[in-house]
XYZ file of C-alpha atoms in Angstrom:
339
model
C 0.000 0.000 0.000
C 1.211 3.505 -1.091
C 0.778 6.764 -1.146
C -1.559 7.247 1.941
C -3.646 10.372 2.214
C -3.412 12.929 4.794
C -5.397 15.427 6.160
C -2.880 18.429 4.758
C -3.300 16.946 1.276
C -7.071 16.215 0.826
C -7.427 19.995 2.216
C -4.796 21.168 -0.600
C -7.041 19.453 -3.127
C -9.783 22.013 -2.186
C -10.396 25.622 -3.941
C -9.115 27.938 -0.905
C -10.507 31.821 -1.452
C -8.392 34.806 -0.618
C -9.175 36.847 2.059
C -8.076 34.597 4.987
C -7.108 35.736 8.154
C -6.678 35.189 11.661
C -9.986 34.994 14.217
C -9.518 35.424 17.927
C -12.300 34.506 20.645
C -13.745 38.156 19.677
C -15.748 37.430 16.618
C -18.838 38.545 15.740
C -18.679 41.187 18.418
C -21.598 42.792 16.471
C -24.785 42.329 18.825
C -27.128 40.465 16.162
C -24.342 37.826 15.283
C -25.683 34.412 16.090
C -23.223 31.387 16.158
C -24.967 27.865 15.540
C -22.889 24.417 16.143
C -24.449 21.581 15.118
C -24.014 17.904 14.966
C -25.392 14.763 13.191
C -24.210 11.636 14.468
C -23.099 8.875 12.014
C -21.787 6.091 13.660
C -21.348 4.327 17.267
C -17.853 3.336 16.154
C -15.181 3.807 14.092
C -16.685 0.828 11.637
C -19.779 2.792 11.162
C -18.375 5.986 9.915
C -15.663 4.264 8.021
C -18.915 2.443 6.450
C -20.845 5.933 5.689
C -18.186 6.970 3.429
C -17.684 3.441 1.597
C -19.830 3.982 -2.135
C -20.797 0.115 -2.357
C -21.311 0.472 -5.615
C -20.626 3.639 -7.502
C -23.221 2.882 -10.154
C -26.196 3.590 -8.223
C -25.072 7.162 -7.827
C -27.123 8.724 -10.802
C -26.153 11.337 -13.211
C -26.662 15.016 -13.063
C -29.523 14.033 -16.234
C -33.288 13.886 -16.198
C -32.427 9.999 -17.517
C -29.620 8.324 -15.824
C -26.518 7.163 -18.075
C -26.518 3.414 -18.586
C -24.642 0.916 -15.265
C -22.072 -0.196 -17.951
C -21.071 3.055 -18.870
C -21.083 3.911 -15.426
C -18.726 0.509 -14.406
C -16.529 1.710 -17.530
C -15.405 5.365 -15.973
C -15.298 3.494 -12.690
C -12.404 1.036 -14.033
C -10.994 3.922 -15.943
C -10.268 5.563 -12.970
C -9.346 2.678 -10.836
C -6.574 1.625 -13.848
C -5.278 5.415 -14.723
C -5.955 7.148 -11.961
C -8.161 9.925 -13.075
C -10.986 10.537 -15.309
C -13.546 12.955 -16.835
C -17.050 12.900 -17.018
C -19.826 14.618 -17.573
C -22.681 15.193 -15.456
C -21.712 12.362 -13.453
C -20.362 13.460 -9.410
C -18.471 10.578 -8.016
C -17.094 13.046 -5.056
C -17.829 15.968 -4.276
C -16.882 19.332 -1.617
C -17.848 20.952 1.604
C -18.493 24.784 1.740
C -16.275 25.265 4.645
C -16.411 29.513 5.503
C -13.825 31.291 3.034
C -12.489 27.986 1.686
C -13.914 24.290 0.709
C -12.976 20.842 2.025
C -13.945 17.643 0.060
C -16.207 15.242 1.698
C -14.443 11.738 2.016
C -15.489 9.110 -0.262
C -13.892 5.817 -0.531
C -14.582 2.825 -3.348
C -12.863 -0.780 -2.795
C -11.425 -2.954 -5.759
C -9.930 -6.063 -5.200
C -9.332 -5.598 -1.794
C -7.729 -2.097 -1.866
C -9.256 1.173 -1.126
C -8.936 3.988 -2.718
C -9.975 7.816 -2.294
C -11.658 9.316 -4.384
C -11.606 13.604 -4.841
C -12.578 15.717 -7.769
C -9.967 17.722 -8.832
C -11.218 19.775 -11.228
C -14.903 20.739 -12.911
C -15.137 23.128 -16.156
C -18.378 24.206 -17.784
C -18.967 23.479 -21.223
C -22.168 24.660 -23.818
C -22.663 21.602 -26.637
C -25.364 21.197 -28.980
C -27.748 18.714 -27.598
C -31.412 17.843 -28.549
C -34.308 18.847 -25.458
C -37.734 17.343 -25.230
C -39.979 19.440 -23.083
C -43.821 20.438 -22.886
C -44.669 23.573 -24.276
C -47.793 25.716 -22.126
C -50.490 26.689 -24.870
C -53.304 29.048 -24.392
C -54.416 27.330 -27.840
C -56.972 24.070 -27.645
C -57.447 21.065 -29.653
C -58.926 19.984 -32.803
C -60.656 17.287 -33.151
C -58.496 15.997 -35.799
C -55.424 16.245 -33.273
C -54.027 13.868 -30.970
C -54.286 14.378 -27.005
C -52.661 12.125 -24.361
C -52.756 12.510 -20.710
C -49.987 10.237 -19.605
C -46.600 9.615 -21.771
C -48.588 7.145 -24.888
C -48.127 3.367 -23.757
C -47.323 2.830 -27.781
C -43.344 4.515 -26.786
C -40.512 3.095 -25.793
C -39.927 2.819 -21.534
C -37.256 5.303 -22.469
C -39.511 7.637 -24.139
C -41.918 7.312 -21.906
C -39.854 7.895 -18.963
C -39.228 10.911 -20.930
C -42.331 12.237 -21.342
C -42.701 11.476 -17.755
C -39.259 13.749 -16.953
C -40.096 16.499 -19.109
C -43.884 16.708 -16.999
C -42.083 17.160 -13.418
C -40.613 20.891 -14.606
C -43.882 22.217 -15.896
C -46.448 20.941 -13.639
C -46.629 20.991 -9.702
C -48.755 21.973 -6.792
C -49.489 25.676 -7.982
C -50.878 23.685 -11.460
C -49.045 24.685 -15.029
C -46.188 25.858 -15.196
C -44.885 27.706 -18.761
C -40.951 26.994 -19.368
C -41.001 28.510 -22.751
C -38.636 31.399 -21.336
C -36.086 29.073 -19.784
C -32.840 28.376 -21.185
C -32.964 25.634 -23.638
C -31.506 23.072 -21.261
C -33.922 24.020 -18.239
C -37.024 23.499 -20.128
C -36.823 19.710 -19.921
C -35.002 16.043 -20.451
C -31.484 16.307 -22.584
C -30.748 13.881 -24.648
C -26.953 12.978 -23.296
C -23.787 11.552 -25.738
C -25.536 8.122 -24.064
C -28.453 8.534 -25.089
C -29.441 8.048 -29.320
C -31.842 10.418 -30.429
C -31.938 8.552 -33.374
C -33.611 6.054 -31.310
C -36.476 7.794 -29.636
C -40.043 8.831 -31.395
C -39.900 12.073 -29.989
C -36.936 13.051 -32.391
C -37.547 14.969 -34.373
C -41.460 15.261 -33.288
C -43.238 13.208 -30.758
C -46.163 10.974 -32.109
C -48.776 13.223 -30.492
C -50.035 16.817 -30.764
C -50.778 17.701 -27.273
C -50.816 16.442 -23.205
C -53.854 17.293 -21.351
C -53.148 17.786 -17.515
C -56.395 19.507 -15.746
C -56.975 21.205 -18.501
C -53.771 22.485 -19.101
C -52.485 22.000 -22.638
C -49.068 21.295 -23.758
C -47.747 20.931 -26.894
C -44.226 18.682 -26.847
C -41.350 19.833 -28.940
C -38.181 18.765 -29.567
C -35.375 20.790 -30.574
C -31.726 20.916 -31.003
C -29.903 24.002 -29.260
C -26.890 24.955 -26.892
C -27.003 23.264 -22.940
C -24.624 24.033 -20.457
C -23.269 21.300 -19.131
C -20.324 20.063 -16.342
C -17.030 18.314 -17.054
C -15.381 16.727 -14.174
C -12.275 15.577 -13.136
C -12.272 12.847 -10.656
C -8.833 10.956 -8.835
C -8.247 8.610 -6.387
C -5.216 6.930 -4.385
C -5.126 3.960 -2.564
C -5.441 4.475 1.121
C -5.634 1.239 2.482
C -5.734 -2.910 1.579
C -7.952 -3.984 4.284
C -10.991 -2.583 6.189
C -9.132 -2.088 9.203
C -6.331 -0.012 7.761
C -9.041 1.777 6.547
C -10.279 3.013 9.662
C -7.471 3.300 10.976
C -6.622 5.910 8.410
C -10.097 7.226 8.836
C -9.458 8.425 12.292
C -6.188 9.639 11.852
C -7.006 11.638 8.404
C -10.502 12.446 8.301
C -11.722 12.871 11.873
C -10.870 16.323 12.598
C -11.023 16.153 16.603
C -11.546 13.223 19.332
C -12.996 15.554 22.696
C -13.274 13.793 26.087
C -12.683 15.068 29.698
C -9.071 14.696 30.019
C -8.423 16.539 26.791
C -11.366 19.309 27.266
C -12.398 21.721 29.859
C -15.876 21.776 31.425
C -17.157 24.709 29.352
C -16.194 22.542 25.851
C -18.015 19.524 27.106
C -21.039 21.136 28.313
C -21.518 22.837 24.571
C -20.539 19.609 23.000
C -23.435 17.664 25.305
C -25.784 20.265 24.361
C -24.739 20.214 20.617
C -25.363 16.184 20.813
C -28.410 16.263 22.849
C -31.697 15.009 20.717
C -33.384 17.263 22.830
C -32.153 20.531 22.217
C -32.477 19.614 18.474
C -28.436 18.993 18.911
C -28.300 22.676 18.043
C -26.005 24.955 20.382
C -26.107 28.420 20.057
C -24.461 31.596 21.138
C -25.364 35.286 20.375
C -22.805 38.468 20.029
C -19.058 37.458 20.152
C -17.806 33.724 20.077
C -17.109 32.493 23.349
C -13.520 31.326 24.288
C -15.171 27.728 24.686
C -16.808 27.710 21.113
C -14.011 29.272 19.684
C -11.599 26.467 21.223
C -13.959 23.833 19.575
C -13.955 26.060 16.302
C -10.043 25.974 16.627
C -9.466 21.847 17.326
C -11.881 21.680 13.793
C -9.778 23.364 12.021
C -12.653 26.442 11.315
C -11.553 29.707 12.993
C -9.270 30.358 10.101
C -11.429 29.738 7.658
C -14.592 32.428 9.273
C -13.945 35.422 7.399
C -13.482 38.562 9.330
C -16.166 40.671 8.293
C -19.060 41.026 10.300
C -21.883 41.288 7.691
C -23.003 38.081 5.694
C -24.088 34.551 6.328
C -21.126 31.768 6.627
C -21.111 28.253 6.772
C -18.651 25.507 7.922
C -19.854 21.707 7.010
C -19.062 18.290 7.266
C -16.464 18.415 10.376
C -15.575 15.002 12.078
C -15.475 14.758 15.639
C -15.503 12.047 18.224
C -17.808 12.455 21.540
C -19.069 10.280 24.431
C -18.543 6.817 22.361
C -20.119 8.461 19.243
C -19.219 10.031 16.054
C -20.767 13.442 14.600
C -20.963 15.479 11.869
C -20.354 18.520 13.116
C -21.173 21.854 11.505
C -20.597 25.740 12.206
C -23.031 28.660 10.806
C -22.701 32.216 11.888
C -25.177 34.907 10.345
């Protein structure tokens, strides 16, 4: 096993703003400033959080399209990367980052092949405008002739994959507050892309579906299909082997990715009683604090690696997800808001 992760170099991986400076116990002197720590927990061990950040199987993690790309595609990009090391895709999030105040931090995501385990980070995302075809339903003030044809539900006569997109291109345009008229949107908001996965050439609905109009309540819409710029993501994925056994796996899970381990003989009596009231089901595990930071908070804030990443103005709401910490037997996520 090579090349083990640390916690220095999954944070170097992330986008880090400018602007970042030092934060004493004194911020948010402003009265109105409200400070909220949170926590989620996520495991009663060190197995279960290992676990929550195991992707089983990568496949079932669906693309950024109204209809998903095929599992073989999806296993081919996944052995791409496995074998080289990195890959690009489109519309397809394998890994992803934390906001985390003036800075990001990716969230930890692990896939196993052939008994080794590897971390996987995206490295890089670009956006991209291609030429794709849309099929979307069209609001009409207009009715019906007799002579045309009028569905209500995607025509049982199409393919499931035309159906299904029938069925996709419904969910943008109609909703509890009835019809809704995406004739304004951008091309690629208006309803189901057709992907580099999926044929046009194949589908009924290309380059006109087989009917004239959908009838929902009495709304009318007339499908079209057309062929037009979409913005779309490209990203960069890579992983490196952290481990070759489960165990080494948590074992580099708590010395990489949880951020803090507090107890009493490592904590003072004002950090454990926020940390009890953070993890408390009954106070909603919500602590909060009004005006400046105290000296306790800002000691937790400080062992999660957050004070330097609060910016130092005043005005503006700021978040800091997805921290790790270790309390009372159990594991959190633990999260910092200030607005």
């Amino acid at each position: 096993m090579t090349n083990l992760l640390t916690r220095r170099s999954l944070l170097s991986k992330a986008a880090v703003a400018s602007g970042i400076g030092g934060v004493s116990g004194c911020l948010g002197s402003v009265g109105r400033t409200t400070f909220l720590f949170s926590t989620f927990p996520v495991g009663e061990s060190l197995t279960e959080l290992t676990d929550s950040f195991i992707e089983a199987d990568p496949t079932q993690i669906e693309a950024q399209f109204a209809i998903d790309y095929p599992d073989a595609y999806k296993r081919e990009l996944v052995d791409t990367l496995i074998e080289e090391g990195t890959v690009d895709v489109v519309g397809w999030q394998l890994a992803y980052d934390r906001s985390f105040g003036t800075t990001t931090r990716p969230e930890p995501q692990f896939i196993e092949r052939d008994g080794t385990y590897y971390s996987v980070t995206e490295t890089g995302r670009t956006e991209r405008t291609v030429s794709r075809w849309v099929f979307y339903l069209d609001l009409v003030d207009e009715t019906p002739t007799s002579s045309d044809t009028v569905v209500t539900e995607p025509p049982s006569s199409l393919s499931e994959t035309d159906q299904l997109l029938v069925e996709r291109a419904l969910e943008p345009v109609w909703g509890h507050g009835g019809a809704v008229d995406v004739d304004d949107r951008p091309l690629g908001g208006r309803g189901p892309t057709f992907h580099h996965k999926l044929d046009p050439d194949a589908s009924e609905l290309v380059p006109s579906a087989p009917f004239d109009y959908l009838n929902r309540d009495d709304a009318y819409f007339v499908p079209r299909t057309e062929r037009g710029p979409v913005k779309q993501t490209r990203y960069t994925f890579e992983v490196e082997p952290v481990a070759s056994s489960q165990s080494e796996l948590e074992s580099y899970v708590d010395s990489a990715v949880v951020d803090a381990t507090f107890g009493a003989d490592n904590s003072t009596d004002g950090v454990i009683s926020i940390l009890e009231t953070a993890t408390d089901l009954g106070s909603g595990r919500r602590y909060k604090e009004r005006g400046s930071m105290s000296d306790d908070l800002t000691t937790i804030a400080d062992r999660l690696g957050m004070t330097d990443n609060i910016p130092t103005e005043q005005s503006g709401y700021v978040s800091l997800n997805g921290a790790v910490i270790s309390f009372s037997g159990t594991w959190y996520r633990a999260s910092l808001s200030r607005r």
